[in-house]
Coordinates of C-alpha atoms in Angstrom, one line a residue:
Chain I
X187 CA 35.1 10.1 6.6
X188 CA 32.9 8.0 8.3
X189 CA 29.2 7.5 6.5
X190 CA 27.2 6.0 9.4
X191 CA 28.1 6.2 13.1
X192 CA 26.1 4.0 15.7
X193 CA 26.5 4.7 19.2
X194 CA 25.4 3.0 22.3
X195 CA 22.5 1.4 20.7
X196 CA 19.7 -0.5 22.0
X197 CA 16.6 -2.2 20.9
X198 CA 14.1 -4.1 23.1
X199 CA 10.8 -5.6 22.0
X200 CA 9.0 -5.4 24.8
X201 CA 11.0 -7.1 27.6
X202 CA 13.4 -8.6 25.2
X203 CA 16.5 -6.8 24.5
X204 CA 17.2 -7.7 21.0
X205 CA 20.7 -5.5 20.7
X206 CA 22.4 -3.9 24.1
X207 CA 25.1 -1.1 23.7
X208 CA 26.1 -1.4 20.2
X209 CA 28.7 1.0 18.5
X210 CA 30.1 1.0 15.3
X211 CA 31.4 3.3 12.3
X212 CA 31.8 3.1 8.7
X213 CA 34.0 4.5 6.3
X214 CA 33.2 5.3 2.7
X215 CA 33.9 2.9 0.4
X216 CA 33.7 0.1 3.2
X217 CA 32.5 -3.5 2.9
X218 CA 31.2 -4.4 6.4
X219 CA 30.0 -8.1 7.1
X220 CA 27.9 -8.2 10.3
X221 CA 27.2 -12.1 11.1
X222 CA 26.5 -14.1 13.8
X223 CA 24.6 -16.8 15.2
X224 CA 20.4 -17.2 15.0
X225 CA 19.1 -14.3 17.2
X226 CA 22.4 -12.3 17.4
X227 CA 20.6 -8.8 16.2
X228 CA 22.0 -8.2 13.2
X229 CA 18.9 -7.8 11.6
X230 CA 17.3 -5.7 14.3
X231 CA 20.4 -3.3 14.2
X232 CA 20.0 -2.7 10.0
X233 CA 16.2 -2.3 10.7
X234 CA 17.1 0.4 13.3
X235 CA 19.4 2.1 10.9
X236 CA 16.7 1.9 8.0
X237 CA 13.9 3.6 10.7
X238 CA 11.9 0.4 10.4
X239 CA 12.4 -0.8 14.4
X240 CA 12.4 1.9 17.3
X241 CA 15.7 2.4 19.2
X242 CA 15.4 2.3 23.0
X243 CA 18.9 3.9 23.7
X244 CA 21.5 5.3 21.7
X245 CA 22.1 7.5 18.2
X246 CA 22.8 6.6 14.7
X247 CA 24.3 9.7 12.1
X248 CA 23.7 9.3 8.8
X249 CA 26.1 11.2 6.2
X250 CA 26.4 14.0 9.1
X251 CA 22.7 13.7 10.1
X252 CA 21.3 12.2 13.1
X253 CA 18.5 10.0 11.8
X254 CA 17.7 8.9 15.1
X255 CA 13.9 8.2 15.1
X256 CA 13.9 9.5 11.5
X257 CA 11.0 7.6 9.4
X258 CA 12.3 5.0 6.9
X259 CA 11.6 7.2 3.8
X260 CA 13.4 10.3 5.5
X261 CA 16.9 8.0 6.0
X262 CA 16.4 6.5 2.0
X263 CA 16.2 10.2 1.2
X264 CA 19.5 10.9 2.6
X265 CA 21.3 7.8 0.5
X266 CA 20.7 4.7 3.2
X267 CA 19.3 1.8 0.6
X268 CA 18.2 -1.1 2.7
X269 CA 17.5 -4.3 0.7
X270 CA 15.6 -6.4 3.6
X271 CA 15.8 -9.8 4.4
X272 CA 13.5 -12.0 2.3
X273 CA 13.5 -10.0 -0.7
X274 CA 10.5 -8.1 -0.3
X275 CA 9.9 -7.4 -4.4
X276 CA 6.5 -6.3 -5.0
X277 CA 5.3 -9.0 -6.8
X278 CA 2.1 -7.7 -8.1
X279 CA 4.1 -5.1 -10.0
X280 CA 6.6 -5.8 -13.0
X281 CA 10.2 -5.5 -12.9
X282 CA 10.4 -2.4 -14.4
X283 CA 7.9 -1.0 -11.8
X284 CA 10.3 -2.4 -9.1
X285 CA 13.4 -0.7 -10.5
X286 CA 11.4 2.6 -10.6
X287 CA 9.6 2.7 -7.3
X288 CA 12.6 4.5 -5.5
X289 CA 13.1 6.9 -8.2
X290 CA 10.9 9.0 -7.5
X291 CA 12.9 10.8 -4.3
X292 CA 15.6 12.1 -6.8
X293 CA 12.6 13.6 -8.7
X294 CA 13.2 17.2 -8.0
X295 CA 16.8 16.9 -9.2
X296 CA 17.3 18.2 -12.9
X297 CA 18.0 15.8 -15.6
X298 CA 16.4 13.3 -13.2
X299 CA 14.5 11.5 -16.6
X300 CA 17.3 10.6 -18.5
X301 CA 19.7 9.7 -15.4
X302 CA 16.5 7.0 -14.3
X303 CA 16.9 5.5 -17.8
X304 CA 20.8 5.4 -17.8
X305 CA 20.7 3.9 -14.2
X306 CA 18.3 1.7 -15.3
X307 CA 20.5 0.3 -18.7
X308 CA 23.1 0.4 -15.6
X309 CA 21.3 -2.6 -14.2
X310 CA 20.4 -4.3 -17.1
X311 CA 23.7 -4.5 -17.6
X312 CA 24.7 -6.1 -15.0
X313 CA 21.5 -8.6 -14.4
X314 CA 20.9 -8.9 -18.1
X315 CA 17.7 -11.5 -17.3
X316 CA 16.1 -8.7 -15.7
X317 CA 16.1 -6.9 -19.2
X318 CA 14.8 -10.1 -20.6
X319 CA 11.9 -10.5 -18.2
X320 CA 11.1 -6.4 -17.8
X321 CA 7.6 -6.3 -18.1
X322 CA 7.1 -9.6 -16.6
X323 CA 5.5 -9.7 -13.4
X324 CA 8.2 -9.5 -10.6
X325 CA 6.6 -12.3 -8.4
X326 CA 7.3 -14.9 -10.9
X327 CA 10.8 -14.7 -10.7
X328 CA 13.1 -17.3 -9.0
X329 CA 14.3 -16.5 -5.7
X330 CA 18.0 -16.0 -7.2
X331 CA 16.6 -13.3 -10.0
X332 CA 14.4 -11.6 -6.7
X333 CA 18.0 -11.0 -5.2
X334 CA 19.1 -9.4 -7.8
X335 CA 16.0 -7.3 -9.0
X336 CA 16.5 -6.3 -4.9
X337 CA 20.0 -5.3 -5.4
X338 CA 19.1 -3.3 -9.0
X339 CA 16.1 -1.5 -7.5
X340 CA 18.3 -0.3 -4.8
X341 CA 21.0 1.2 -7.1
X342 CA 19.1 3.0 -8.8
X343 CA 18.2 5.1 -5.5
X344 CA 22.3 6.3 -6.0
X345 CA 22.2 5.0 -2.7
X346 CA 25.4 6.4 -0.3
X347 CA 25.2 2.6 1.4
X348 CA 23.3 -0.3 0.6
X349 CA 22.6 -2.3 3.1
X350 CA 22.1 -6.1 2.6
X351 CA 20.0 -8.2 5.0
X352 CA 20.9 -12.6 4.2
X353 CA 21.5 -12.3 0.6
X354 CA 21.7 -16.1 0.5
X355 CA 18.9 -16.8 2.2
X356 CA 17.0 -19.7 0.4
X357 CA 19.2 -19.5 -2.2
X358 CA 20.9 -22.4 -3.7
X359 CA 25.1 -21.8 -3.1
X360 CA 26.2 -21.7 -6.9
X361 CA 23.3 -18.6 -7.0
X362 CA 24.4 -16.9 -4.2
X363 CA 28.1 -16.9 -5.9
X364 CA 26.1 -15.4 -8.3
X365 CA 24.5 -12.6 -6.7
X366 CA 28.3 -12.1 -4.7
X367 CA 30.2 -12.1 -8.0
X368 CA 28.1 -9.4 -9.0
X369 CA 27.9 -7.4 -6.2
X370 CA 31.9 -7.3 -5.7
X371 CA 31.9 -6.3 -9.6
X372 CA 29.5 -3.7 -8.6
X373 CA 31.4 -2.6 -5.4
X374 CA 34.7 -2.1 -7.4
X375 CA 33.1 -0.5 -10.1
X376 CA 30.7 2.0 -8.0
X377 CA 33.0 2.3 -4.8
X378 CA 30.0 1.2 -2.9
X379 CA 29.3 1.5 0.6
X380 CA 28.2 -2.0 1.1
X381 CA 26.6 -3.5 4.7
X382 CA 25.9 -7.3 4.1
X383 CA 24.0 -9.2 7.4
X384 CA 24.9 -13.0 7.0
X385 CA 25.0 -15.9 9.3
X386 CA 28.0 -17.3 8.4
X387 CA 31.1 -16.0 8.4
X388 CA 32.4 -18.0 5.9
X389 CA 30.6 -15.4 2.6
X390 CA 33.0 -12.5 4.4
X391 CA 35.9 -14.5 4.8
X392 CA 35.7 -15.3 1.0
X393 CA 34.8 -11.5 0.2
X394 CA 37.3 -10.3 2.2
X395 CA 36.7 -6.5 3.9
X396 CA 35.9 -5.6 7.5
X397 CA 34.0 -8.3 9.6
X398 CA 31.6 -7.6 13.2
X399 CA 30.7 -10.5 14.8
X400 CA 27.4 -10.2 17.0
X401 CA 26.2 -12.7 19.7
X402 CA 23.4 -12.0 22.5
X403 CA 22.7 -8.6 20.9
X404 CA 26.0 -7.2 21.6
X405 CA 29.7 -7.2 19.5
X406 CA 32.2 -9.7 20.2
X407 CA 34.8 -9.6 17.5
X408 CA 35.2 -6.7 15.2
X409 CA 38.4 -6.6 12.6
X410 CA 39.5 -7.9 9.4
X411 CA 37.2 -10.7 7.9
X412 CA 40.0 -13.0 6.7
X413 CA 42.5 -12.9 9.8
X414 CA 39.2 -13.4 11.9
X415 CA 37.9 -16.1 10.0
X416 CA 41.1 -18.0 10.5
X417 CA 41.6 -17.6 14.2
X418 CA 40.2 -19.5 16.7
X419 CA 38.0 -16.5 18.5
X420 CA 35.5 -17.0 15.7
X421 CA 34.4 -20.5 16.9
X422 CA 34.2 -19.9 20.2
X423 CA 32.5 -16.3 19.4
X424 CA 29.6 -18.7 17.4
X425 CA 29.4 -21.6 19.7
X426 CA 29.9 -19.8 22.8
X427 CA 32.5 -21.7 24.6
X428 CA 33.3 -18.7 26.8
X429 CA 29.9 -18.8 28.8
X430 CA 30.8 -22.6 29.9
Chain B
X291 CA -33.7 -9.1 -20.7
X292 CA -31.7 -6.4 -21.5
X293 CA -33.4 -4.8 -18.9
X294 CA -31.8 -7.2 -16.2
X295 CA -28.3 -6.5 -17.8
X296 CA -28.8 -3.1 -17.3
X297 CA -30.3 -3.0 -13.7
X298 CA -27.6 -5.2 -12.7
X299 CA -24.7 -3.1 -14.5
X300 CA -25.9 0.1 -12.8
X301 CA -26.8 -1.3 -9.3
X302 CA -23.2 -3.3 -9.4
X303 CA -22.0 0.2 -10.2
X304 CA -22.6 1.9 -6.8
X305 CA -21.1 -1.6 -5.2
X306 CA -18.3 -1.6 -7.1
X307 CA -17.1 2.1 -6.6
X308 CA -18.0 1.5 -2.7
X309 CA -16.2 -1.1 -3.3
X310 CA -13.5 0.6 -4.2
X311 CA -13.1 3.0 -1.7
X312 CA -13.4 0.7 1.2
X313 CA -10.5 -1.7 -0.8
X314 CA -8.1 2.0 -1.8
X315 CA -7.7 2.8 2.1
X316 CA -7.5 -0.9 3.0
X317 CA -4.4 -1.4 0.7
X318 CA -2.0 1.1 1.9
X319 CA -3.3 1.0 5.8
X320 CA -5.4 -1.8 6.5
X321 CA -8.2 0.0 7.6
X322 CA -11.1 -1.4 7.1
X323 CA -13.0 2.5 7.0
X324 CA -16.6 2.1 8.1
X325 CA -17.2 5.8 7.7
X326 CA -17.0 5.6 4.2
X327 CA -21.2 5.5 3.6
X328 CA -21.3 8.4 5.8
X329 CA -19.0 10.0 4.3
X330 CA -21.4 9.3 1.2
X331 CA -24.0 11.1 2.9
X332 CA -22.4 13.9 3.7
X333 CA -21.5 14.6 0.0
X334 CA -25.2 14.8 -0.6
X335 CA -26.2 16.6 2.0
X336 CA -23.6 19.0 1.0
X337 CA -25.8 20.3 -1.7
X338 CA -28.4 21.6 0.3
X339 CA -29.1 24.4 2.4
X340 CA -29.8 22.8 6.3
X341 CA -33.2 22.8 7.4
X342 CA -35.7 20.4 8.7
X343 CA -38.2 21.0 5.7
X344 CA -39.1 17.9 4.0
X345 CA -38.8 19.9 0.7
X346 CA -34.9 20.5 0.7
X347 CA -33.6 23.6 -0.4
X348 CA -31.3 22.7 -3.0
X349 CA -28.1 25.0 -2.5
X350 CA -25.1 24.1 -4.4
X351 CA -27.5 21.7 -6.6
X352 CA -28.7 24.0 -8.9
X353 CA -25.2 24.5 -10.3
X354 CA -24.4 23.7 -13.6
X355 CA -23.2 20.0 -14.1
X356 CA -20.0 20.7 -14.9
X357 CA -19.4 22.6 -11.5
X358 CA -21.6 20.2 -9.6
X359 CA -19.4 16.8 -10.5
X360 CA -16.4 18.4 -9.6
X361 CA -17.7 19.8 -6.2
X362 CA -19.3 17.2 -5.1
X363 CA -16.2 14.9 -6.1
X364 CA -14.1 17.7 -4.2
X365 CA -16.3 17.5 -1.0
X366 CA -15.8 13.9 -0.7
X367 CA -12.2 14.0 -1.7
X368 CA -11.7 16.8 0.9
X369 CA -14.1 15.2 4.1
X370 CA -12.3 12.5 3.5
X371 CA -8.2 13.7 4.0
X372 CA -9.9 15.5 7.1
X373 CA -10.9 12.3 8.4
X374 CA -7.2 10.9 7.9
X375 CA -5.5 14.2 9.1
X376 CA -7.8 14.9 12.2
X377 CA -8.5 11.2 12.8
X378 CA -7.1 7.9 11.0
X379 CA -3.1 9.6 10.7
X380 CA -3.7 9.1 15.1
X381 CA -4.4 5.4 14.9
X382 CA -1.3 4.1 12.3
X383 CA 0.7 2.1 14.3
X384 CA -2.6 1.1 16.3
X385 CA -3.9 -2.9 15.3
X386 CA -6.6 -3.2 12.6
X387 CA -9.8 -3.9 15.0
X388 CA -8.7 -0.4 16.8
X389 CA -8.4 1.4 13.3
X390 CA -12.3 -0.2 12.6
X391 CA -13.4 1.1 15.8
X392 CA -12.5 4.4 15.3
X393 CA -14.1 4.5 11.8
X394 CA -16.9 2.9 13.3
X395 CA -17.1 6.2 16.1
X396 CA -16.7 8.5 12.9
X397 CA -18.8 7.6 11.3
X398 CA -21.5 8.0 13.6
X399 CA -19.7 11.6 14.1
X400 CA -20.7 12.6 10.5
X401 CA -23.8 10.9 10.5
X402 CA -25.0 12.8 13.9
X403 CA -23.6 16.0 12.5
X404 CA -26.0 15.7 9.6
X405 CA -28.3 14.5 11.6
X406 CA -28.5 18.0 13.5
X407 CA -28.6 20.0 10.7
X408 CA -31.0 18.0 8.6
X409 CA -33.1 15.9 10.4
X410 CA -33.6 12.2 10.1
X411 CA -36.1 12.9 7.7
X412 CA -35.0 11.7 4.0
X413 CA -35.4 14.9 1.5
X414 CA -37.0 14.8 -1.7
X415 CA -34.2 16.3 -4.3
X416 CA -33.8 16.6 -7.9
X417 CA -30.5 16.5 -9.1
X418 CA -29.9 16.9 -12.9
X419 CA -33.9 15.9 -13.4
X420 CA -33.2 15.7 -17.2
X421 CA -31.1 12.2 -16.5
X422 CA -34.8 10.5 -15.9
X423 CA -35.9 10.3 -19.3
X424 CA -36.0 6.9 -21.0
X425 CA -34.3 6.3 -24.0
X426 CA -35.3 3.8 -26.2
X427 CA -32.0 0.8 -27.1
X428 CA -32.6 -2.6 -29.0
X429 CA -36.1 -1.9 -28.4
X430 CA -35.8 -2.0 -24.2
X431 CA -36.7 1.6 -22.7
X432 CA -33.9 2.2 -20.0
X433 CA -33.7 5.6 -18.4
X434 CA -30.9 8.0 -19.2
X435 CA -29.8 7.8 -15.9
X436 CA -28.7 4.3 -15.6
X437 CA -27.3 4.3 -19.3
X438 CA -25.0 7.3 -17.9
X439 CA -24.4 5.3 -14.1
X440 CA -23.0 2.6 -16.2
X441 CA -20.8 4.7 -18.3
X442 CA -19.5 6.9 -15.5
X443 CA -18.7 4.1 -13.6
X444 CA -16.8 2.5 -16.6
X445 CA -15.0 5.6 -17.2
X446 CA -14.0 5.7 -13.4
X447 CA -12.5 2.1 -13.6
X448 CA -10.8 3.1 -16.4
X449 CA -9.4 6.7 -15.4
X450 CA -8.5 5.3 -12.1
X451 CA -6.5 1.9 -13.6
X452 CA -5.0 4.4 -16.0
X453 CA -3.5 6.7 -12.7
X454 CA -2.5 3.9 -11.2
X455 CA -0.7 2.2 -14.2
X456 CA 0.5 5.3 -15.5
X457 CA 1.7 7.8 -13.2
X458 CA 4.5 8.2 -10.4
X459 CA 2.0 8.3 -8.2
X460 CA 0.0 5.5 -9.0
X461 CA 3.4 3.0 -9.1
X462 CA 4.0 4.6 -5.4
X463 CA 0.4 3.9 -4.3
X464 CA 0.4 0.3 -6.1
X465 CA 3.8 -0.4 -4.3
X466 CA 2.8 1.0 -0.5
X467 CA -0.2 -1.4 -0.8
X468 CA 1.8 -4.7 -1.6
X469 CA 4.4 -3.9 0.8
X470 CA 4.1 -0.4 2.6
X471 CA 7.4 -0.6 4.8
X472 CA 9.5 -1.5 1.6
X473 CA 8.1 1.5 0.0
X474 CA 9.0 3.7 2.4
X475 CA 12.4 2.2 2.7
X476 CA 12.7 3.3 -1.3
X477 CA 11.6 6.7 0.2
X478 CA 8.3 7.0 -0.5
X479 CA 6.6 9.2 1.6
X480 CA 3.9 7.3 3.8
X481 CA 1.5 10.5 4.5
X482 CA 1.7 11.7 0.7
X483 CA 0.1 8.2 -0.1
X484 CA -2.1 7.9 2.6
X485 CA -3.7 10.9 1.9
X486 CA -4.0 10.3 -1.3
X487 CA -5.5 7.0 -1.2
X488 CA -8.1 9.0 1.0
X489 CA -8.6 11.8 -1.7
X490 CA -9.7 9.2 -4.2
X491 CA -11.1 7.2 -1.7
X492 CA -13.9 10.0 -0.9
X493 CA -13.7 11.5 -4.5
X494 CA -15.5 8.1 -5.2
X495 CA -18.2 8.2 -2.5
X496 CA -19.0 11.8 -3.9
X497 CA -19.9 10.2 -7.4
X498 CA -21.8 7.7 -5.4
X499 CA -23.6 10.1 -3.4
X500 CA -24.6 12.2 -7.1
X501 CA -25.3 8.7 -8.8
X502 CA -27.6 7.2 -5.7
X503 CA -29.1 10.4 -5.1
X504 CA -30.0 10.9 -9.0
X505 CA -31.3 7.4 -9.1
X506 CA -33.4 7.9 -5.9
X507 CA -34.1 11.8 -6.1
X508 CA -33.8 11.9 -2.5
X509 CA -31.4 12.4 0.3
X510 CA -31.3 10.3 3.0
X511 CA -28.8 9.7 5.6
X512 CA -29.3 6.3 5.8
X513 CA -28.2 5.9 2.3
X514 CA -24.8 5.5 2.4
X515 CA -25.2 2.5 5.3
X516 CA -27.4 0.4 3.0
X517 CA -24.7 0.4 -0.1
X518 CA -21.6 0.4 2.1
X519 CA -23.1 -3.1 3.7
X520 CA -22.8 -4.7 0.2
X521 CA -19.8 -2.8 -1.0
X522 CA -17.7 -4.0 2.1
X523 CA -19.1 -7.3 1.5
X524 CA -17.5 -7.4 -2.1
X525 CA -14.4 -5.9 -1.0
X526 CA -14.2 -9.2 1.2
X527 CA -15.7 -11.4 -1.3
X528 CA -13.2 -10.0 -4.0
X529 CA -10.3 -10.2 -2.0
X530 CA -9.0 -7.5 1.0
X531 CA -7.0 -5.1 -0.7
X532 CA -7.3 -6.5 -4.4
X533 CA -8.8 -3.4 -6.4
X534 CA -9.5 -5.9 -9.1
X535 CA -11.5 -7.7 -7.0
X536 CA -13.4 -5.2 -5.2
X537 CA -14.9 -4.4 -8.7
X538 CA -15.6 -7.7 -9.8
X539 CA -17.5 -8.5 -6.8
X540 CA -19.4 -5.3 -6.5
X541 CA -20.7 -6.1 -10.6
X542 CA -21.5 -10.1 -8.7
X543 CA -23.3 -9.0 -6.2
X544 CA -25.8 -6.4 -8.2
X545 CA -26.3 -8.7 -10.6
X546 CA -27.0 -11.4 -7.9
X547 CA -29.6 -9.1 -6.2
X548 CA -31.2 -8.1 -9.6
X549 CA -31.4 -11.5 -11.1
X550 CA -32.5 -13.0 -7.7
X551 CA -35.9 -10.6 -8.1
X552 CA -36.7 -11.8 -11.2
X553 CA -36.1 -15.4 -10.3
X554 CA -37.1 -15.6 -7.0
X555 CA -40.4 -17.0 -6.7
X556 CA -42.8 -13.9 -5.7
X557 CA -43.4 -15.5 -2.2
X558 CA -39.5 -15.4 -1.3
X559 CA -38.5 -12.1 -3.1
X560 CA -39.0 -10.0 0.4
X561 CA -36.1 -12.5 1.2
X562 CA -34.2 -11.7 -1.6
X563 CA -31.1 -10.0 0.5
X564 CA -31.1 -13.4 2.4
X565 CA -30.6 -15.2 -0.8
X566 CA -27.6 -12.8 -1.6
X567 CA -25.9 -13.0 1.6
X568 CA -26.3 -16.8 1.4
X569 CA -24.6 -16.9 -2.0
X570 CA -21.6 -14.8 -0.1
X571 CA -21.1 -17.5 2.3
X572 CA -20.8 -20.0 -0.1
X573 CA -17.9 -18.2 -1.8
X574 CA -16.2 -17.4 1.4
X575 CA -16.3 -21.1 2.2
X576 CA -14.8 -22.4 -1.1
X577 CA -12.4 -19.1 -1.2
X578 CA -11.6 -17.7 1.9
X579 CA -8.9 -15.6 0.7
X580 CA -11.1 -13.7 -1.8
X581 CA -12.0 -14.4 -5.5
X582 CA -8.4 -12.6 -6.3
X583 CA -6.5 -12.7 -3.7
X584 CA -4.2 -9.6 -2.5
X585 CA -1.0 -9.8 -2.3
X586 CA 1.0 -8.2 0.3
X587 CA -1.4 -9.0 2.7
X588 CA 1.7 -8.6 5.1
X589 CA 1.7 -6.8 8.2
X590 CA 2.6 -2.8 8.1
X591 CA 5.3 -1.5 10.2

């Protein structure tokens, strides 16, 4: 069954189309890798999806519900978990108030209390510095330990999908095979829904799972992330050869 | 001595909690809300039957204390929300200046509203008269009233850091004013916190309107202008958007204005708010961003 369905979808800002007639689907369970150049869209498109940017044109369905035009905290509600690029941690607040700030919309559901503390030991588990640095203030954490405080506080939303905008960004490589390592542990454990922007194609390839490749605001390749990363479409898709 | 201390604690009271208002609504919507000292106003004005006498007929005044506080902290609470439904909720995705406008129209709204009922005339009223005695501490006679100012006002900071520490509500709020697009991304509900950053919001310039109009025994409807000046000024001073701030600066700049009397010489005191206004400058030149600066000063979506 497919989770999220985007059809025919633009966004302009202004005079500026940032993404023209873009459709897509994804199944449960998927990993999808959206990259592309600088300026491609891809992180226009996931801010449409979260509610964040307008559409001009098109529908997205959620789970069986059109959310388009929906505001952001309507779509988190129905599972969508969008971890944006550049972290965004509330830095005035600790890591524990992080972790529990998207709690609250599964507050009505019974047993909620002891399921917040279990999905919280969840995390610990997996980013055990977290644990260590609980009470300390989330801002002071490297930009490595943000990504993966990101990543906690949107599992413990029960998210359907998580969606991932540059993971790596600004990080050093060895931590961003860090914060991968533990989000394919996380992915087979869970069966996650997982929608990870990068630039590169080269993360995907190594990850392996489905791959869309975006240029000018619009899809050029769309398939398996390996056998694309190995063919020659993929360079000219990034560098364009097919405009000269 | 101790006399300073005190006039300074209780007249950085009223800044402080203005303070605070102005700095509640400008974390989670960037509205600078130049309505607030009307809105101030109106909570005292609520308490009195309209007429144009120059004796007011005290209405909901002569209640008890313990039903007054809570009405007249309900009446701001309540004026205020209006003003975000019927008003403010119309302007969010609208830049900042046009958000200031608007409070800036709405406020004269309220003010000419109580204007037609009232008068411009400032009314001689006697709220809870047995707060004026003196009582006698480390040999300094201080009145009741500004012993209790001073206390209230404590026990506001700290119920309020306690909400905001402590309760669901208060982590959503804390988080929608660092970064209010994230939050609603983690599904908090952007109206829910709004209004309730209003609700405190006016809940505080109701205890300012009973405190001010206590300490002055009358109602005026200029009087929520003259503190709102200085509290805005110490929610700039402390830092847009940093509560901690707000507070801090509002205790500065009463102490600054009582301290300036007494040191001034006698010649420049008619000055004195020159003085103080100076002093701002200075900070804002060596810290632009604030004494504390907010973070999150990011840009809502």
């Amino acid at each position: 069954m497919s989770v999220l369905v985007l059809a025919n979808i633009d966004i302009r800002y202004g005079r500026l189309t940032a993404v023209r007639d873009v459709s897509f689907s994804m199944k449960d369970g998927e990993t999808l890798f959206i990259t592309g150049p600088n300026g491609a869209g891809k992180s226009s498109l996931l801010r449409a999806i979260a509610g964040v940017t307008p559409v001009a044109g098109g529908t997205i369905d959620f789970d069986g519900y059109n959310i388009t035009g929906r505001a952001p905290e309507d779509i988190a509600r129905l599972g969508f978990s969008m971890v944006p690029e550049g972290r965004d941690v509330f830095g005035s607040l600790t890591i524990e108030e992080n972790l529990l700030v998207g709690t609250g919309m599964n507050s009505r559901q019974s047993g909620w209390k002891a399921r917040t503390a279990e999905d919280m030991e969840a995390v610990y588990e997996t980013f055990p510095i977290l644990k260590e640095r609980r009470h300390g203030q989330a801002g002071l954490l490297s930009g490595g330990q943000q990504q993966m405080l990101v990543i906690g506080r949107a599992l413990m939303t029960n998210p359907r999908l998580i969606a991932i905008d540059e993971p790596s960004l600004g990080l050093a490589p060895n931590i961003t095979d860090q914060v991968y390592e533990r989000l394919i542990a996380l992915q087979a454990q869970r069966k996650l829904t997982l929608l990870i922007v990068e630039q590169s194609s080269t993360r995907a390839v190594l990850v392996g799972g489905r791959m869309i490749l975006m240029r000018g605001g619009q899809i050029v390749l769309d398939g398996d992330a390996r056998t694309l990363g190995n063919s020659e479409a993929i360079q000219a898709a990034y560098f364009g050869y097919e405009d000269h | 001595m101790l006399q300073i201390i005190f006039d300074s604690l209780s007249l950085g009271s009223l800044y402080a909690l203005g303070a605070l208002g102005i700095a509640l609504i400008f974390g989670v919507m960037r509205l600078v809300n130049f309505a607030h000292g009307d809105i101030i106003a109106f909570c005292i004005f609520a308490l009195l039957w309209p007429s144009t006498d120059a004796m007011a007929i005290v209405f909901a005044g002569n209640l008890p204390w313990f039903l007054l506080i809570p009405l007249v902290l309900a009446v701001g609470a309540g004026l205020s929300v209006l003003c975000e439904i019927v008003v403010f909720r119309h302007f969010r995705r609208a830049n900042p200046a046009t958000m200031m406008i608007a409070s800036f129209a709405l406020g004269f709204v309220i003010r000419y509203f109580l204007l037609m009922l009232y008068t411009s005339r400032p009314k001689s009223i006697s709220l809870l008269p047995m707060l004026s005695q003196p009582v006698e501490i480390f040999g300094a006679r201080l009145p009741l009233l500004q012993l209790i100012t001073i206390v209230s006002t404590v026990l506001i900071l700290i119920g309020l850091s306690l909400f905001l520490r402590r309760t669901r509500f208060g982590l959503e709020m804390r988080a929608a004013a660092e970064n209010f697009s994230m939050a609603r991304m983690l599904g908090v509900r952007a109206n829910r916190v709004i209004m309730g950053a209003f609700a405190l919001s006016g809940a505080l310039a109701g205890a300012i309107a009973m405190i001010f109009g206590s300490q002055t025994g009358t109602a005026d409807i200029q009087m929520g202008a003259s503190i709102m000046l200085m509290a805005f000024i110490a929610t700039v001073i402390g830092g847009l958007g940093s509560l901690a701030g707000a507070v801090l600066a509002g205790f500065l700049l009463g102490a600054a204005s009582v301290v300036m009397q007494v040191v001034l010489p006698v010649d420049a005191r008619p000055f004195r708010d020159a003085f103080v206004y100076g002093a701002v400058i200075l900070i804002l030149l060596f810290r632009p961003q604030g004494l504390i600066a907010a973070r999150g000063t990011k840009e809502r979506v």
